[in-house]
Amino acid sequence: MRKKIVAGNWKMNLQFDQADDLLYEITSKLDNFSKKVEVVICPPSVFLELATDYAEDSIIKIGAQNVSQYNAGAYTGEISAAMLNSMDVSFCIIGHSERRKYFQESDQTLAAKVDQLLEQNIQPVFCIGEVLEERESNHHFEVVENQIVSGLFHLSADELSNVIIAYEPVWAIGTGRTATPDQAQEMHAFIRKILENKFGTELSHSLSILYGGSCNASNAAELFSQKDVDGGLIGGASLKAEDFIQIINSF
Ligand code: PEP
């Protein structure tokens, strides 16, 4: 059975004491039910050590928000996959629309980042999704398919089995406008089908496909009840312990 996952993307928010308080609140409030769900917290990289310390005594796992496409060396300001691995980071968000848009991350760069992570046994949370104009002009399936093909189709089936996919319609991120459960299900089923055509039924049905985009404590249960929605990548609502826990308990 594929894993249910709720991952929190803190983006560039909080300062050290606030991050400490939030990690404390989340880890102390997780109950037994949460054990059925993989809970991943992706803080800014400067708080990774703090977060992995909390993770030692908790069910939470820690993810980074970015990684370098390069191995090591003279790349000032970059963080390598080997560094993340050495800090017990087990996941990393890749291809978030904010990185595609504000940092011009190309499909080629993203594919290289996926490779770096997999070499270090870190699971990429590979984000894909269309902007509003693409949905409104009925190009959303084509856009998402292209993102999958360029980011993931070079992988072996074995490698792909360690990838988590996050469908995040860009028009829903941070806007308060969520995809309807039907829209999410339709796209998740499409994504699984594309992967099935290339990698086979067994593998595609074992992959977790998360929904992201204004998912919160009030709409998570309905989204997560969809057949092909295996959890969520949560931005704003992951910054409030109570909301985040409620989302985790929404399955
Ligand atoms: C995100 O940034 O991945 C995200 C889904 O943000 P939000 O939940 O705030 O829309």
CSV table of C-alpha atoms and ligand atoms in Angstrom, one decimal:
chain,number,residue,atom,x,y,z
A,1,MET,CA,0.0,0.0,0.0
A,2,ARG,CA,1.3,3.5,-0.8
A,3,LYS,CA,2.3,5.8,1.9
A,4,LYS,CA,0.1,8.7,3.1
A,5,ILE,CA,2.3,11.7,3.6
A,6,VAL,CA,1.7,15.2,4.9
A,7,ALA,CA,4.7,17.5,4.4
A,8,GLY,CA,5.0,21.1,5.7
A,9,ASN,CA,6.8,23.6,3.5
A,10,TRP,CA,7.8,26.5,5.8
A,11,LYS,CA,9.3,28.5,2.9
A,12,MET,CA,11.3,31.5,4.0
A,13,ASN,CA,9.4,32.1,7.3
A,14,LEU,CA,10.2,32.2,11.0
A,15,GLN,CA,13.3,33.0,13.0
A,16,PHE,CA,15.2,30.6,15.2
A,17,ASP,CA,13.1,30.9,18.4
A,18,GLN,CA,9.9,30.7,16.4
A,19,ALA,CA,11.1,27.6,14.5
A,20,ASP,CA,12.1,26.0,17.9
A,21,ASP,CA,8.6,26.7,19.3
A,22,LEU,CA,6.8,25.4,16.3
A,23,LEU,CA,8.8,22.2,16.2
A,24,TYR,CA,8.2,21.7,19.9
A,25,GLU,CA,4.5,22.3,19.6
A,26,ILE,CA,4.1,20.0,16.6
A,27,THR,CA,6.2,17.1,18.0
A,28,SER,CA,4.5,17.3,21.4
A,29,LYS,CA,1.0,17.2,19.9
A,30,LEU,CA,1.4,14.4,17.5
A,31,ASP,CA,-0.6,11.4,18.7
A,32,ASN,CA,-0.7,7.7,17.9
A,33,PHE,CA,-2.9,8.2,14.8
A,34,SER,CA,-0.1,10.3,13.2
A,35,LYS,CA,2.0,7.2,13.1
A,36,LYS,CA,-0.1,6.0,10.1
A,37,VAL,CA,1.0,9.1,8.2
A,38,GLU,CA,4.5,10.1,7.2
A,39,VAL,CA,4.9,13.6,8.6
A,40,VAL,CA,7.7,15.6,7.0
A,41,ILE,CA,8.7,19.1,7.9
A,42,CYS,CA,10.8,21.2,5.5
A,43,PRO,CA,12.2,24.2,7.3
A,44,PRO,CA,14.6,26.7,5.9
A,45,SER,CA,18.1,25.1,5.6
A,46,VAL,CA,19.5,27.1,8.6
A,47,PHE,CA,17.1,25.3,10.9
A,48,LEU,CA,17.7,21.8,9.6
A,49,GLU,CA,20.0,20.9,12.4
A,50,LEU,CA,17.4,22.1,15.0
A,51,ALA,CA,14.7,20.1,13.2
A,52,THR,CA,16.7,16.9,12.9
A,53,ASP,CA,17.4,17.1,16.6
A,54,TYR,CA,13.6,17.2,17.2
A,55,ALA,CA,13.1,14.4,14.7
A,56,GLU,CA,15.3,12.1,16.8
A,57,ASP,CA,12.7,11.7,19.5
A,58,SER,CA,9.6,12.0,17.2
A,59,ILE,CA,7.9,10.4,14.2
A,60,ILE,CA,8.6,13.5,12.1
A,61,LYS,CA,11.1,13.3,9.2
A,62,ILE,CA,12.9,16.3,7.9
A,63,GLY,CA,13.1,17.7,4.4
A,64,ALA,CA,15.0,20.5,2.8
A,65,GLN,CA,13.5,23.0,0.4
A,66,ASN,CA,16.3,23.0,-2.1
A,67,VAL,CA,19.5,21.4,-3.1
A,68,SER,CA,22.3,22.2,-5.5
A,69,GLN,CA,22.4,20.5,-8.9
A,70,TYR,CA,26.2,20.2,-8.4
A,71,ASN,CA,28.1,17.6,-6.4
A,72,ALA,CA,30.6,19.7,-4.4
A,73,GLY,CA,33.2,22.5,-4.8
A,74,ALA,CA,33.3,26.1,-5.7
A,75,TYR,CA,29.5,27.0,-5.7
A,76,THR,CA,29.2,29.7,-3.1
A,77,GLY,CA,26.0,29.7,-1.2
A,78,GLU,CA,24.9,26.2,-2.4
A,79,ILE,CA,24.1,23.2,-0.3
A,80,SER,CA,24.8,19.7,-1.7
A,81,ALA,CA,22.8,16.6,-1.4
A,82,ALA,CA,25.7,14.9,0.4
A,83,MET,CA,25.6,17.7,3.0
A,84,LEU,CA,21.8,17.1,3.5
A,85,ASN,CA,22.4,13.4,3.8
A,86,SER,CA,25.1,14.0,6.5
A,87,MET,CA,22.5,16.0,8.5
A,88,ASP,CA,19.9,13.2,8.4
A,89,VAL,CA,17.7,15.0,6.0
A,90,SER,CA,15.6,12.4,4.3
A,91,PHE,CA,13.4,14.5,1.8
A,92,CYS,CA,13.9,17.5,-0.3
A,93,ILE,CA,11.3,19.6,-2.2
A,94,ILE,CA,12.3,20.0,-5.9
A,95,GLY,CA,10.7,22.1,-8.6
A,96,HIS,CA,8.4,24.2,-6.4
A,97,SER,CA,6.8,26.8,-8.6
A,98,GLU,CA,8.4,29.6,-6.6
A,99,ARG,CA,11.8,28.2,-7.5
A,100,ARG,CA,10.8,27.7,-11.1
A,101,LYS,CA,9.5,31.3,-11.3
A,102,TYR,CA,11.8,33.4,-9.1
A,103,PHE,CA,15.1,31.4,-9.5
A,104,GLN,CA,14.5,30.4,-13.2
A,105,GLU,CA,15.1,26.7,-12.4
A,106,SER,CA,14.8,24.9,-15.7
A,107,ASP,CA,13.6,21.4,-16.3
A,108,GLN,CA,17.2,20.4,-16.9
A,109,THR,CA,18.4,21.8,-13.6
A,110,LEU,CA,15.5,20.1,-11.8
A,111,ALA,CA,16.4,16.7,-13.4
A,112,ALA,CA,20.0,17.2,-12.2
A,113,LYS,CA,18.8,18.0,-8.7
A,114,VAL,CA,16.6,14.9,-8.6
A,115,ASP,CA,19.7,12.8,-9.6
A,116,GLN,CA,21.9,14.4,-6.9
A,117,LEU,CA,19.3,13.6,-4.2
A,118,LEU,CA,18.7,10.0,-5.3
A,119,GLU,CA,22.4,9.4,-5.3
A,120,GLN,CA,22.4,10.4,-1.6
A,121,ASN,CA,19.3,8.4,-0.7
A,122,ILE,CA,17.2,11.5,-0.2
A,123,GLN,CA,13.6,11.3,-1.5
A,124,PRO,CA,12.7,14.2,-3.8
A,125,VAL,CA,9.3,15.7,-3.4
A,126,PHE,CA,9.0,16.7,-7.1
A,127,CYS,CA,6.5,19.5,-7.6
A,128,ILE,CA,4.6,20.0,-10.8
A,129,GLY,CA,1.6,22.2,-11.7
A,130,GLU,CA,0.1,24.6,-14.2
A,131,VAL,CA,-0.4,28.3,-13.9
A,132,LEU,CA,-3.9,29.8,-14.2
A,133,GLU,CA,-3.7,30.7,-17.9
A,134,GLU,CA,-2.6,27.2,-18.8
A,135,ARG,CA,-5.7,25.7,-17.0
A,136,GLU,CA,-8.0,28.3,-18.4
A,137,SER,CA,-6.7,27.5,-22.0
A,138,ASN,CA,-7.1,23.8,-21.3
A,139,HIS,CA,-3.3,23.1,-21.5
A,140,HIS,CA,-2.9,21.9,-17.9
A,141,PHE,CA,-2.6,18.2,-18.7
A,142,GLU,CA,0.0,18.9,-21.4
A,143,VAL,CA,2.0,21.2,-19.0
A,144,VAL,CA,2.0,18.7,-16.2
A,145,GLU,CA,2.9,15.8,-18.6
A,146,ASN,CA,5.9,17.8,-19.9
A,147,GLN,CA,7.1,18.6,-16.4
A,148,ILE,CA,7.0,14.9,-15.5
A,149,VAL,CA,8.7,13.8,-18.7
A,150,SER,CA,11.5,16.2,-18.4
A,151,GLY,CA,12.1,15.8,-14.7
A,152,LEU,CA,11.6,12.1,-14.1
A,153,PHE,CA,11.5,10.1,-17.3
A,154,HIS,CA,15.3,9.6,-17.4
A,155,LEU,CA,15.1,7.7,-14.1
A,156,SER,CA,15.1,3.9,-13.8
A,157,ALA,CA,12.0,2.3,-12.2
A,158,ASP,CA,14.1,1.6,-9.1
A,159,GLU,CA,15.1,5.3,-8.8
A,160,LEU,CA,11.5,6.5,-9.5
A,161,SER,CA,10.2,4.3,-6.6
A,162,ASN,CA,11.9,6.8,-4.2
A,163,VAL,CA,10.3,9.9,-5.7
A,164,ILE,CA,7.2,11.6,-4.2
A,165,ILE,CA,5.2,13.7,-6.5
A,166,ALA,CA,3.4,16.9,-5.5
A,167,TYR,CA,0.7,18.3,-7.8
A,168,GLU,CA,0.5,22.0,-7.0
A,169,PRO,CA,-1.6,24.1,-9.3
A,170,VAL,CA,0.2,27.4,-9.2
A,171,TRP,CA,-3.0,29.3,-9.1
A,172,ALA,CA,-3.8,27.6,-5.8
A,173,ILE,CA,-0.5,28.2,-4.0
A,174,GLY,CA,-0.9,30.8,-1.2
A,175,THR,CA,-4.0,32.2,-2.8
A,176,GLY,CA,-6.7,30.6,-0.7
A,177,ARG,CA,-8.2,29.2,-3.9
A,178,THR,CA,-8.0,25.4,-3.6
A,179,ALA,CA,-8.5,23.0,-6.4
A,180,THR,CA,-11.8,21.2,-6.0
A,181,PRO,CA,-11.5,17.6,-4.9
A,182,ASP,CA,-12.6,16.6,-8.4
A,183,GLN,CA,-10.0,18.7,-10.1
A,184,ALA,CA,-7.3,17.3,-7.8
A,185,GLN,CA,-8.5,13.7,-8.3
A,186,GLU,CA,-8.7,14.2,-12.1
A,187,MET,CA,-5.1,15.4,-12.3
A,188,HIS,CA,-3.7,12.9,-9.8
A,189,ALA,CA,-5.2,10.1,-11.9
A,190,PHE,CA,-3.8,11.6,-15.0
A,191,ILE,CA,-0.3,11.8,-13.4
A,192,ARG,CA,-0.5,8.2,-12.3
A,193,LYS,CA,-1.5,7.1,-15.8
A,194,ILE,CA,1.5,8.9,-17.4
A,195,LEU,CA,3.8,7.1,-15.0
A,196,GLU,CA,2.0,3.8,-15.5
A,197,ASN,CA,2.5,4.1,-19.3
A,198,LYS,CA,6.2,4.5,-18.9
A,199,PHE,CA,7.0,2.6,-15.7
A,200,GLY,CA,4.2,0.0,-15.3
A,201,THR,CA,1.1,-0.4,-13.2
A,202,GLU,CA,2.7,-1.8,-10.1
A,203,LEU,CA,5.2,1.1,-9.7
A,204,SER,CA,2.8,3.8,-10.6
A,205,HIS,CA,0.3,2.5,-8.1
A,206,SER,CA,2.9,2.4,-5.3
A,207,LEU,CA,3.9,6.1,-5.7
A,208,SER,CA,2.6,8.8,-3.4
A,209,ILE,CA,1.1,11.8,-5.2
A,210,LEU,CA,0.5,14.7,-2.8
A,211,TYR,CA,-1.8,17.7,-3.4
A,212,GLY,CA,-0.6,21.2,-2.6
A,213,GLY,CA,-2.2,24.6,-2.9
A,214,SER,CA,-4.2,26.3,-0.1
A,215,CYS,CA,-4.8,23.0,1.6
A,216,ASN,CA,-5.9,23.6,5.1
A,217,ALA,CA,-7.5,22.2,8.2
A,218,SER,CA,-11.0,22.7,6.7
A,219,ASN,CA,-10.5,21.2,3.2
A,220,ALA,CA,-7.8,18.5,3.8
A,221,ALA,CA,-10.2,15.7,4.6
A,222,GLU,CA,-12.2,16.0,1.4
A,223,LEU,CA,-9.1,16.3,-0.7
A,224,PHE,CA,-7.4,13.4,1.0
A,225,SER,CA,-10.5,11.2,0.6
A,226,GLN,CA,-9.9,11.2,-3.2
A,227,LYS,CA,-8.6,7.9,-4.5
A,228,ASP,CA,-5.4,9.2,-6.0
A,229,VAL,CA,-4.6,11.9,-3.5
A,230,ASP,CA,-2.1,10.4,-1.0
A,231,GLY,CA,-1.6,13.5,1.2
A,232,GLY,CA,-0.6,17.1,1.0
A,233,LEU,CA,2.3,19.5,0.6
A,234,ILE,CA,1.2,22.3,3.0
A,235,GLY,CA,2.6,25.8,2.9
A,236,GLY,CA,0.8,28.5,5.0
A,237,ALA,CA,-1.1,26.0,7.2
A,238,SER,CA,2.0,24.2,8.2
A,239,LEU,CA,3.1,27.3,10.2
A,240,LYS,CA,0.4,26.8,12.8
A,241,ALA,CA,0.8,23.6,14.9
A,242,GLU,CA,-2.9,23.1,15.5
A,243,ASP,CA,-3.8,23.4,11.8
A,244,PHE,CA,-1.0,21.2,10.7
A,245,ILE,CA,-1.9,18.5,13.2
A,246,GLN,CA,-5.5,18.7,12.1
A,247,ILE,CA,-4.4,18.2,8.5
A,248,ILE,CA,-2.3,15.2,9.5
A,249,ASN,CA,-5.4,13.8,11.3
A,250,SER,CA,-7.6,14.3,8.2
A,251,PHE,CA,-7.1,10.9,6.7
B,1,PEP,C1,3.3,25.3,-1.1
B,1,PEP,O1,4.0,26.3,-1.0
B,1,PEP,O2,3.8,24.2,-1.4
B,1,PEP,C2,1.9,25.5,-0.8
B,1,PEP,C3,1.1,24.5,-1.1
B,1,PEP,O3,1.6,26.7,-0.2
B,1,PEP,P1,0.1,27.0,0.4
B,1,PEP,O4,-0.3,25.8,1.2
B,1,PEP,O5,0.3,28.2,1.3
B,1,PEP,O6,-0.8,27.3,-0.7
